[in-house]
PDB file of C-alpha atoms in Angstrom:
ATOM      1  CA  MET X   1      -7.972  67.734 -40.177  1.00  0.00           C
ATOM      2  CA  GLU X   2      -7.522  64.260 -38.085  1.00  0.00           C
ATOM      3  CA  TYR X   3      -9.914  61.524 -38.295  1.00  0.00           C
ATOM      4  CA  MET X   4     -10.780  58.816 -35.626  1.00  0.00           C
ATOM      5  CA  HIS X   5     -12.051  55.597 -35.480  1.00  0.00           C
ATOM      6  CA  ALA X   6     -12.801  53.048 -32.686  1.00  0.00           C
ATOM      7  CA  TYR X   7     -12.057  49.379 -32.652  1.00  0.00           C
ATOM      8  CA  ALA X   8     -12.951  46.674 -30.091  1.00  0.00           C
ATOM      9  CA  SER X   9     -10.134  44.451 -29.399  1.00  0.00           C
ATOM     10  CA  PRO X  10     -10.114  41.520 -27.073  1.00  0.00           C
ATOM     11  CA  LEU X  11      -7.906  43.693 -24.603  1.00  0.00           C
ATOM     12  CA  GLY X  12     -10.190  46.487 -24.658  1.00  0.00           C
ATOM     13  CA  GLY X  13     -11.231  49.519 -26.678  1.00  0.00           C
ATOM     14  CA  ILE X  14      -8.512  51.018 -29.177  1.00  0.00           C
ATOM     15  CA  THR X  15      -8.716  54.483 -30.845  1.00  0.00           C
ATOM     16  CA  LEU X  16      -7.164  54.747 -34.451  1.00  0.00           C
ATOM     17  CA  ALA X  17      -6.145  58.174 -35.825  1.00  0.00           C
ATOM     18  CA  SER X  18      -5.286  59.206 -39.289  1.00  0.00           C
ATOM     19  CA  ASP X  19      -4.477  62.293 -41.373  1.00  0.00           C
ATOM     20  CA  GLY X  20      -6.762  61.007 -44.116  1.00  0.00           C
ATOM     21  CA  GLU X  21      -3.856  58.795 -45.992  1.00  0.00           C
ATOM     22  CA  ALA X  22      -1.669  57.106 -43.175  1.00  0.00           C
ATOM     23  CA  LEU X  23      -2.177  55.949 -39.675  1.00  0.00           C
ATOM     24  CA  THR X  24      -1.051  58.497 -37.267  1.00  0.00           C
ATOM     25  CA  GLY X  25      -2.136  56.974 -34.021  1.00  0.00           C
ATOM     26  CA  LEU X  26      -3.256  53.677 -32.224  1.00  0.00           C
ATOM     27  CA  TRP X  27      -3.764  53.723 -28.626  1.00  0.00           C
ATOM     28  CA  PHE X  28      -5.618  51.479 -26.129  1.00  0.00           C
ATOM     29  CA  ASP X  29      -8.350  53.539 -24.598  1.00  0.00           C
ATOM     30  CA  GLY X  30      -7.158  55.395 -21.525  1.00  0.00           C
ATOM     31  CA  GLN X  31      -3.413  54.572 -21.930  1.00  0.00           C
ATOM     32  CA  LYS X  32      -0.824  56.994 -21.095  1.00  0.00           C
ATOM     33  CA  TYR X  33      -0.101  59.603 -23.573  1.00  0.00           C
ATOM     34  CA  PHE X  34      -3.555  58.601 -25.142  1.00  0.00           C
ATOM     35  CA  GLY X  35      -4.000  60.919 -28.280  1.00  0.00           C
ATOM     36  CA  SER X  36      -0.895  62.750 -27.608  1.00  0.00           C
ATOM     37  CA  GLY X  37      -0.139  65.049 -30.648  1.00  0.00           C
ATOM     38  CA  LEU X  38      -3.684  65.196 -32.007  1.00  0.00           C
ATOM     39  CA  SER X  39      -5.150  68.396 -32.915  1.00  0.00           C
ATOM     40  CA  ALA X  40      -8.470  69.592 -31.612  1.00  0.00           C
ATOM     41  CA  ALA X  41      -9.845  69.562 -35.173  1.00  0.00           C
ATOM     42  CA  ARG X  42     -10.946  66.025 -35.592  1.00  0.00           C
ATOM     43  CA  GLU X  43     -13.857  63.628 -36.498  1.00  0.00           C
ATOM     44  CA  GLU X  44     -15.263  60.297 -36.683  1.00  0.00           C
ATOM     45  CA  ARG X  45     -14.846  58.854 -40.061  1.00  0.00           C
ATOM     46  CA  ASP X  46     -14.366  55.457 -42.019  1.00  0.00           C
ATOM     47  CA  LEU X  47     -11.332  55.667 -44.246  1.00  0.00           C
ATOM     48  CA  PRO X  48      -9.379  53.153 -46.230  1.00  0.00           C
ATOM     49  CA  VAL X  49      -6.472  53.235 -43.960  1.00  0.00           C
ATOM     50  CA  PHE X  50      -8.778  52.320 -40.902  1.00  0.00           C
ATOM     51  CA  ALA X  51     -10.077  49.496 -42.980  1.00  0.00           C
ATOM     52  CA  GLU X  52      -6.554  48.190 -43.702  1.00  0.00           C
ATOM     53  CA  THR X  53      -5.712  48.668 -40.013  1.00  0.00           C
ATOM     54  CA  ILE X  54      -8.725  46.854 -38.617  1.00  0.00           C
ATOM     55  CA  ARG X  55      -7.901  43.962 -41.093  1.00  0.00           C
ATOM     56  CA  TRP X  56      -4.467  44.034 -39.470  1.00  0.00           C
ATOM     57  CA  LEU X  57      -5.861  44.070 -36.125  1.00  0.00           C
ATOM     58  CA  ASP X  58      -8.237  41.193 -36.722  1.00  0.00           C
ATOM     59  CA  ILE X  59      -5.343  39.084 -38.085  1.00  0.00           C
ATOM     60  CA  TYR X  60      -3.128  39.913 -35.185  1.00  0.00           C
ATOM     61  CA  PHE X  61      -5.772  39.331 -32.465  1.00  0.00           C
ATOM     62  CA  SER X  62      -6.549  36.052 -33.996  1.00  0.00           C
ATOM     63  CA  GLY X  63      -3.119  34.892 -32.909  1.00  0.00           C
ATOM     64  CA  ARG X  64      -1.326  35.193 -36.440  1.00  0.00           C
ATOM     65  CA  GLU X  65       1.387  37.327 -37.881  1.00  0.00           C
ATOM     66  CA  PRO X  66       0.007  39.949 -40.344  1.00  0.00           C
ATOM     67  CA  ASP X  67       2.124  39.921 -43.485  1.00  0.00           C
ATOM     68  CA  PHE X  68       1.429  43.661 -44.314  1.00  0.00           C
ATOM     69  CA  LEU X  69       1.274  47.011 -42.765  1.00  0.00           C
ATOM     70  CA  PRO X  70      -1.018  49.946 -43.244  1.00  0.00           C
ATOM     71  CA  PRO X  71       0.640  53.216 -44.177  1.00  0.00           C
ATOM     72  CA  LEU X  72       2.195  54.637 -41.124  1.00  0.00           C
ATOM     73  CA  ARG X  73       3.026  58.103 -40.084  1.00  0.00           C
ATOM     74  CA  ALA X  74       4.508  58.435 -36.666  1.00  0.00           C
ATOM     75  CA  ARG X  75       5.495  62.006 -35.817  1.00  0.00           C
ATOM     76  CA  GLY X  76       8.109  62.594 -33.105  1.00  0.00           C
ATOM     77  CA  THR X  77      11.606  64.028 -32.416  1.00  0.00           C
ATOM     78  CA  PRO X  78      14.138  62.652 -34.758  1.00  0.00           C
ATOM     79  CA  PHE X  79      15.559  60.491 -31.662  1.00  0.00           C
ATOM     80  CA  GLN X  80      11.998  59.161 -31.225  1.00  0.00           C
ATOM     81  CA  GLU X  81      11.522  58.226 -34.730  1.00  0.00           C
ATOM     82  CA  MET X  82      14.788  56.696 -34.863  1.00  0.00           C
ATOM     83  CA  VAL X  83      13.859  54.404 -31.763  1.00  0.00           C
ATOM     84  CA  TRP X  84      10.373  53.572 -33.567  1.00  0.00           C
ATOM     85  CA  GLU X  85      12.136  52.406 -36.577  1.00  0.00           C
ATOM     86  CA  ILE X  86      14.055  50.074 -34.555  1.00  0.00           C
ATOM     87  CA  LEU X  87      11.017  48.762 -32.951  1.00  0.00           C
ATOM     88  CA  ARG X  88       9.419  48.058 -36.498  1.00  0.00           C
ATOM     89  CA  ALA X  89      12.321  45.605 -37.029  1.00  0.00           C
ATOM     90  CA  ILE X  90      11.746  43.621 -33.864  1.00  0.00           C
ATOM     91  CA  PRO X  91      10.182  40.437 -35.206  1.00  0.00           C
ATOM     92  CA  TYR X  92       6.775  39.032 -34.171  1.00  0.00           C
ATOM     93  CA  GLY X  93       7.080  36.815 -31.235  1.00  0.00           C
ATOM     94  CA  ARG X  94      10.551  38.034 -30.222  1.00  0.00           C
ATOM     95  CA  THR X  95      11.577  40.677 -27.719  1.00  0.00           C
ATOM     96  CA  ARG X  96      14.639  43.119 -27.277  1.00  0.00           C
ATOM     97  CA  THR X  97      15.742  44.887 -24.283  1.00  0.00           C
ATOM     98  CA  TYR X  98      15.789  48.724 -24.007  1.00  0.00           C
ATOM     99  CA  GLY X  99      19.631  48.548 -23.410  1.00  0.00           C
ATOM    100  CA  GLU X 100      20.148  46.443 -26.742  1.00  0.00           C
ATOM    101  CA  ILE X 101      18.149  49.195 -28.512  1.00  0.00           C
ATOM    102  CA  ALA X 102      20.380  51.753 -26.724  1.00  0.00           C
ATOM    103  CA  ALA X 103      23.650  50.095 -27.834  1.00  0.00           C
ATOM    104  CA  GLN X 104      22.300  49.864 -31.515  1.00  0.00           C
ATOM    105  CA  ILE X 105      21.449  53.664 -31.584  1.00  0.00           C
ATOM    106  CA  ALA X 106      24.806  54.394 -30.003  1.00  0.00           C
ATOM    107  CA  GLN X 107      26.461  52.425 -32.719  1.00  0.00           C
ATOM    108  CA  GLN X 108      24.339  54.100 -35.551  1.00  0.00           C
ATOM    109  CA  THR X 109      25.058  57.549 -34.078  1.00  0.00           C
ATOM    110  CA  GLY X 110      28.878  56.914 -33.490  1.00  0.00           C
ATOM    111  CA  ARG X 111      28.265  57.632 -29.605  1.00  0.00           C
ATOM    112  CA  PRO X 112      30.086  55.698 -26.996  1.00  0.00           C
ATOM    113  CA  ARG X 113      27.071  54.831 -25.452  1.00  0.00           C
ATOM    114  CA  MET X 114      23.320  55.827 -25.302  1.00  0.00           C
ATOM    115  CA  SER X 115      20.782  55.802 -22.101  1.00  0.00           C
ATOM    116  CA  ALA X 116      18.529  52.967 -21.998  1.00  0.00           C
ATOM    117  CA  GLN X 117      16.175  55.202 -20.037  1.00  0.00           C
ATOM    118  CA  ALA X 118      16.271  57.539 -22.898  1.00  0.00           C
ATOM    119  CA  VAL X 119      15.182  54.851 -25.154  1.00  0.00           C
ATOM    120  CA  GLY X 120      12.517  53.886 -22.568  1.00  0.00           C
ATOM    121  CA  SER X 121      11.109  57.228 -22.820  1.00  0.00           C
ATOM    122  CA  ALA X 122      10.810  57.173 -26.506  1.00  0.00           C
ATOM    123  CA  VAL X 123       9.348  53.796 -26.639  1.00  0.00           C
ATOM    124  CA  GLY X 124       6.648  54.912 -24.094  1.00  0.00           C
ATOM    125  CA  ARG X 125       5.584  57.737 -26.475  1.00  0.00           C
ATOM    126  CA  ASN X 126       5.232  55.700 -29.526  1.00  0.00           C
ATOM    127  CA  PRO X 127       1.981  57.004 -31.094  1.00  0.00           C
ATOM    128  CA  ILE X 128       1.051  53.798 -33.078  1.00  0.00           C
ATOM    129  CA  SER X 129       1.036  50.929 -30.442  1.00  0.00           C
ATOM    130  CA  LEU X 130       0.836  47.288 -31.624  1.00  0.00           C
ATOM    131  CA  LEU X 131       1.964  48.181 -35.397  1.00  0.00           C
ATOM    132  CA  ILE X 132       5.113  49.756 -34.074  1.00  0.00           C
ATOM    133  CA  PRO X 133       5.854  46.984 -31.628  1.00  0.00           C
ATOM    134  CA  CYS X 134       6.648  48.727 -28.403  1.00  0.00           C
ATOM    135  CA  HIS X 135       5.314  45.842 -26.372  1.00  0.00           C
ATOM    136  CA  ARG X 136       8.269  43.667 -27.467  1.00  0.00           C
ATOM    137  CA  VAL X 137      10.705  45.829 -25.621  1.00  0.00           C
ATOM    138  CA  VAL X 138      11.499  44.322 -21.909  1.00  0.00           C
ATOM    139  CA  GLY X 139      13.975  45.122 -19.234  1.00  0.00           C
ATOM    140  CA  ALA X 140      17.461  43.765 -19.063  1.00  0.00           C
ATOM    141  CA  ASN X 141      16.434  40.781 -17.033  1.00  0.00           C
ATOM    142  CA  GLY X 142      13.144  40.098 -18.883  1.00  0.00           C
ATOM    143  CA  SER X 143      10.959  42.384 -16.692  1.00  0.00           C
ATOM    144  CA  LEU X 144       7.914  43.752 -18.241  1.00  0.00           C
ATOM    145  CA  THR X 145       8.416  47.673 -17.585  1.00  0.00           C
ATOM    146  CA  GLY X 146       7.386  50.728 -19.437  1.00  0.00           C
ATOM    147  CA  TYR X 147       4.213  49.989 -21.406  1.00  0.00           C
ATOM    148  CA  ALA X 148       1.872  52.942 -21.661  1.00  0.00           C
ATOM    149  CA  GLY X 149      -0.944  50.320 -22.289  1.00  0.00           C
ATOM    150  CA  GLY X 150      -0.302  48.761 -19.078  1.00  0.00           C
ATOM    151  CA  VAL X 151       1.848  45.830 -17.987  1.00  0.00           C
ATOM    152  CA  GLU X 152      -0.986  43.309 -18.151  1.00  0.00           C
ATOM    153  CA  LYS X 153      -1.595  44.143 -21.725  1.00  0.00           C
ATOM    154  CA  LYS X 154       1.928  43.766 -22.713  1.00  0.00           C
ATOM    155  CA  ARG X 155       1.970  40.366 -20.900  1.00  0.00           C
ATOM    156  CA  ARG X 156      -1.029  39.256 -22.918  1.00  0.00           C
ATOM    157  CA  LEU X 157       0.269  40.647 -26.283  1.00  0.00           C
ATOM    158  CA  LEU X 158       3.584  38.761 -25.803  1.00  0.00           C
ATOM    159  CA  LEU X 159       1.581  35.517 -25.014  1.00  0.00           C
ATOM    160  CA  LEU X 160      -0.554  35.966 -27.924  1.00  0.00           C
ATOM    161  CA  GLU X 161       2.684  36.216 -30.067  1.00  0.00           C
ATOM    162  CA  GLY X 162       3.970  33.000 -28.475  1.00  0.00           C
ATOM    163  CA  VAL X 163       6.776  34.374 -26.359  1.00  0.00           C
ATOM    164  CA  ALA X 164       7.474  31.893 -23.796  1.00  0.00           C
ATOM    165  CA  PRO X 165       6.170  33.211 -20.440  1.00  0.00           C
ATOM    166  CA  GLU X 166       9.307  32.009 -18.461  1.00  0.00           C
ATOM    167  CA  THR X 167      11.359  34.530 -20.462  1.00  0.00           C
ATOM    168  CA  PHE X 168       9.548  37.480 -18.935  1.00  0.00           C
ATOM    169  CA  PHE X 169       8.007  38.505 -15.641  1.00  0.00           C
ATOM    170  CA  VAL X 170       6.197  41.513 -13.879  1.00  0.00           C
ATOM    171  CA  PRO X 171       8.323  43.328 -11.535  1.00  0.00           C
ATOM    172  CA  GLN X 172       6.719  43.854  -8.120  1.00  0.00           C
ATOM    173  CA  ARG X 173       8.415  47.366  -7.780  1.00  0.00           C
ATOM    174  CA  GLY X 174      11.245  49.490  -9.309  1.00  0.00           C
ATOM    175  CA  THR X 175      12.477  49.353 -12.914  1.00  0.00           C
ATOM    176  CA  ALA X 176      14.925  47.149 -14.865  1.00  0.00           C
ATOM    177  CA  LEU X 177      15.599  49.138 -18.024  1.00  0.00           C
TER     178      LEU X 177
END
């Protein structure tokens, strides 16, 4: 059984999902891949993990860095999970590029190189937005590409964290991974 809970953020509705013990999903309502991996058997319920996540979100949306994480259980392929672990290490208010993450994975796995596009695909399928901070990943030239919740939300999240706006931009067309 999976459980759901709604949260009203300053950037729009957010849906939380849990297996009863850990947070398994956090999506902006209507985002790409919304609810991916959820079973049909789910119900709305108040759970301790939701209360802890809401406390985290309230602190975050007040413009401060939370000093804790609720228990998380992100499920994906081994490659996706490797990428998501790297995302969790990106500090609040900082960004990394898809290429930097690809180079880190190549080094960790002993490969000569790794595709930034493959990293972008794994970043886009992150099931626990914000807490696994996929919004902190930008294109090689600072372009805000690849956010399943929408580029405008990504921009606002980075500004909320104090990332200097001159360090990123919204591309008018194409991609810049």
